[in-house]
């Protein structure tokens, strides 16, 4: 029985790393098995997506600080799983929390420091550029667009659909 469970776990891990299934091991969304569903329309506010962040200075620093896990995206990081809270043309404002088009986003408080006491810089307010999305997680310690800003929609792998998950 134990061997069968280990084999199933290994198969799910391999399938999650290489196929339409992904294993989320971060508290940004419920932990467990997720399916990547092809996105055959424009990204919309409220979509939960898997997205590969671009390989840039902010993401290299995030990787160095341990905010991002290893994976198959550019820069050797794993895809992020986040909720889209703003799309191109929407105004995002950063203060004590984040607001989109004047409406405060729940659970969007901005931290001044990470869990190790290192300084965090919030994304400055602005309009989400064409071809980009602003991402969020209600998990207080999430590293999301509150800090790195909008990401290109070209990095979206698909919608994230829960298969077998649990909230810790």
Coordinates of N, CA, C and O in Angstrom, one line a residue, residues 87-152:
X87 N -6.4 44.6 -15.4 CA -5.9 44.3 -16.8 C -5.6 45.6 -17.5 O -5.7 46.7 -16.8
X88 N -5.1 45.6 -18.7 CA -4.6 46.8 -19.4 C -5.7 47.9 -19.3 O -6.9 47.7 -19.5
X89 N -5.1 49.1 -19.0 CA -6.0 50.3 -18.9 C -6.5 50.6 -17.6 O -7.0 51.7 -17.3
X90 N -6.4 49.7 -16.6 CA -7.0 50.0 -15.3 C -5.9 50.6 -14.4 O -4.7 50.4 -14.6
X91 N -6.3 51.5 -13.6 CA -5.5 52.3 -12.7 C -5.2 51.5 -11.4 O -6.2 51.2 -10.7
X92 N -4.0 51.3 -11.1 CA -3.6 50.6 -9.8 C -2.9 51.7 -8.9 O -2.0 52.3 -9.4
X93 N -3.4 51.8 -7.7 CA -2.7 52.7 -6.7 C -2.2 51.9 -5.5 O -2.9 51.1 -5.0
X94 N -1.0 52.2 -5.1 CA -0.4 51.6 -4.0 C -0.3 52.6 -2.9 O 0.2 53.7 -3.1
X95 N -0.8 52.2 -1.7 CA -0.7 53.0 -0.5 C -0.5 52.1 0.7 O 0.4 51.2 0.6
X96 N -1.3 52.2 1.7 CA -1.3 51.2 2.8 C -1.8 49.8 2.2 O -1.4 48.8 2.7
X97 N -2.6 49.9 1.2 CA -3.0 48.7 0.5 C -3.1 49.1 -1.0 O -2.8 50.2 -1.4
X98 N -3.6 48.1 -1.8 CA -3.7 48.4 -3.3 C -5.2 48.6 -3.6 O -6.1 48.0 -3.1
X99 N -5.4 49.6 -4.5 CA -6.7 49.8 -5.0 C -6.7 49.8 -6.6 O -5.6 50.1 -7.2
X100 N -7.7 49.3 -7.2 CA -7.9 49.3 -8.6 C -9.1 50.1 -9.0 O -10.2 49.9 -8.5
X101 N -8.8 51.1 -9.8 CA -9.9 52.0 -10.3 C -10.6 52.6 -9.1 O -11.9 52.7 -9.1
X102 N -9.9 52.9 -8.0 CA -10.4 53.5 -6.8 C -11.1 52.6 -5.8 O -11.5 53.0 -4.7
X103 N -11.1 51.3 -6.1 CA -11.7 50.3 -5.1 C -10.6 49.5 -4.4 O -9.7 48.9 -5.1
X104 N -10.6 49.5 -3.1 CA -9.5 48.8 -2.4 C -9.7 47.3 -2.6 O -10.8 46.8 -2.5
X105 N -8.6 46.7 -2.8 CA -8.5 45.2 -3.0 C -8.4 44.6 -1.6 O -7.5 44.9 -0.9
X106 N -9.3 43.7 -1.3 CA -9.3 43.0 0.0 C -7.9 42.3 0.2 O -7.4 41.7 -0.8
X107 N -7.4 42.2 1.4 CA -6.2 41.5 1.8 C -5.0 42.0 0.9 O -4.2 41.1 0.5
X108 N -4.9 43.3 0.6 CA -3.8 43.8 -0.2 C -2.9 44.7 0.5 O -2.2 45.5 -0.1
X109 N -2.8 44.6 1.8 CA -1.9 45.4 2.6 C -0.4 45.2 2.1 O -0.1 44.1 1.6
X110 N 0.3 46.3 2.1 CA 1.7 46.2 1.7 C 2.7 46.1 2.8 O 2.6 46.9 3.8
X111 N 3.6 45.2 2.8 CA 4.6 45.0 3.8 C 5.8 45.9 3.5 O 6.2 46.0 2.3
X112 N 6.4 46.4 4.5 CA 7.6 47.2 4.4 C 8.9 46.3 4.3 O 9.9 46.7 3.8
X113 N 8.7 45.1 5.0 CA 9.8 44.2 5.1 C 9.3 42.8 4.9 O 8.2 42.5 5.2
X114 N 10.2 41.9 4.4 CA 9.9 40.5 4.2 C 10.1 39.8 5.6 O 10.4 40.4 6.6
X115 N 9.9 38.5 5.6 CA 10.0 37.7 6.8 C 11.3 37.6 7.4 O 11.5 37.3 8.6
X116 N 12.4 38.0 6.6 CA 13.7 38.0 7.1 C 14.2 39.5 7.4 O 15.4 39.7 7.6
X117 N 13.3 40.4 7.4 CA 13.6 41.8 7.8 C 14.2 42.6 6.6 O 14.6 43.7 6.8
X118 N 14.2 42.1 5.4 CA 14.7 42.8 4.3 C 13.7 43.8 3.7 O 12.5 43.4 3.7
X119 N 14.1 44.9 3.3 CA 13.2 45.9 2.8 C 12.5 45.5 1.5 O 13.1 44.8 0.6
X120 N 11.2 45.8 1.4 CA 10.4 45.6 0.2 C 10.0 46.9 -0.4 O 9.6 47.8 0.4
X121 N 10.0 47.0 -1.7 CA 9.6 48.2 -2.4 C 8.3 47.9 -3.1 O 8.2 47.1 -4.0
X122 N 7.2 48.7 -2.8 CA 6.0 48.5 -3.5 C 6.0 49.0 -4.9 O 6.8 49.9 -5.2
X123 N 5.2 48.4 -5.8 CA 5.0 48.9 -7.1 C 4.4 50.3 -7.0 O 3.5 50.6 -6.3
X124 N 5.0 51.3 -7.8 CA 4.4 52.6 -7.7 C 3.1 52.6 -8.5 O 2.9 51.8 -9.4
X125 N 2.2 53.5 -8.1 CA 0.9 53.5 -8.8 C 1.1 53.8 -10.3 O 2.0 54.4 -10.7
X126 N 0.1 53.3 -11.0 CA 0.1 53.6 -12.5 C -1.0 52.8 -13.2 O -1.7 52.0 -12.6
X127 N -1.1 53.0 -14.5 CA -2.0 52.3 -15.3 C -1.4 51.0 -15.8 O -0.2 51.0 -16.2
X128 N -2.1 49.9 -15.8 CA -1.6 48.7 -16.3 C -1.4 48.8 -17.8 O -2.3 49.1 -18.5
X129 N -0.2 48.6 -18.3 CA 0.1 48.7 -19.8 C -0.6 47.7 -20.6 O -1.0 46.6 -20.1
X130 N -0.8 48.0 -21.9 CA -1.4 47.0 -22.8 C -0.5 45.8 -22.8 O 0.7 45.8 -22.7
X131 N -1.2 44.6 -22.9 CA -0.5 43.3 -22.9 C 0.0 42.9 -21.6 O 0.8 41.9 -21.5
X132 N -0.4 43.5 -20.5 CA 0.0 43.1 -19.1 C -1.1 42.9 -18.2 O -2.3 43.4 -18.5
X133 N -0.9 42.2 -17.1 CA -1.9 42.0 -16.0 C -1.3 42.3 -14.7 O -0.1 42.2 -14.5
X134 N -2.1 42.7 -13.7 CA -1.7 42.9 -12.3 C -2.2 41.8 -11.5 O -3.4 41.5 -11.5
X135 N -1.3 41.1 -10.8 CA -1.6 39.9 -10.1 C -1.6 40.0 -8.6 O -0.8 40.8 -8.0
X136 N -2.4 39.2 -7.9 CA -2.5 39.3 -6.4 C -2.8 38.0 -5.8 O -3.4 37.1 -6.5
X137 N -2.4 37.8 -4.6 CA -2.9 36.7 -3.7 C -3.3 37.3 -2.4 O -2.6 38.2 -1.9
X138 N -4.3 36.7 -1.8 CA -4.8 37.2 -0.5 C -3.9 36.8 0.6 O -4.0 37.3 1.8
X139 N -2.9 35.9 0.4 CA -1.9 35.5 1.4 C -1.0 36.7 1.7 O -0.4 37.3 0.8
X140 N -1.0 37.1 3.0 CA -0.3 38.3 3.4 C 1.2 38.3 2.9 O 1.7 39.3 2.6
X141 N 1.8 37.1 2.9 CA 3.3 37.1 2.6 C 3.5 36.8 1.1 O 4.7 36.5 0.7
X142 N 2.5 36.9 0.3 CA 2.7 36.7 -1.1 C 3.6 37.7 -1.8 O 3.5 38.9 -1.5
X143 N 4.4 37.2 -2.7 CA 5.2 38.0 -3.6 C 4.5 38.1 -4.9 O 4.4 37.2 -5.6
X144 N 3.8 39.2 -5.1 CA 3.0 39.4 -6.3 C 3.1 40.8 -6.9 O 4.1 41.5 -6.5
X145 N 2.2 41.2 -7.7 CA 2.4 42.5 -8.4 C 2.4 43.7 -7.5 O 2.8 44.8 -7.9
X146 N 2.0 43.5 -6.2 CA 2.2 44.6 -5.3 C 3.6 45.1 -5.2 O 3.9 46.2 -4.9
X147 N 4.5 44.1 -5.5 CA 6.0 44.4 -5.4 C 6.7 44.4 -6.7 O 7.5 45.2 -6.9
X148 N 6.3 43.5 -7.6 CA 7.0 43.5 -8.9 C 6.3 44.1 -10.1 O 6.8 44.2 -11.1
X149 N 5.1 44.5 -9.9 CA 4.3 45.2 -10.9 C 3.6 44.3 -11.9 O 3.6 43.1 -11.7
X150 N 3.1 44.8 -12.9 CA 2.4 44.0 -13.9 C 3.3 43.1 -14.6 O 4.5 43.4 -14.8
X151 N 2.7 42.0 -15.1 CA 3.5 41.0 -15.9 C 2.9 40.8 -17.3 O 1.7 41.0 -17.4
X152 N 3.7 40.4 -18.3 CA 3.1 40.3 -19.6 C 2.2 39.1 -19.7 O 2.4 38.0 -19.2

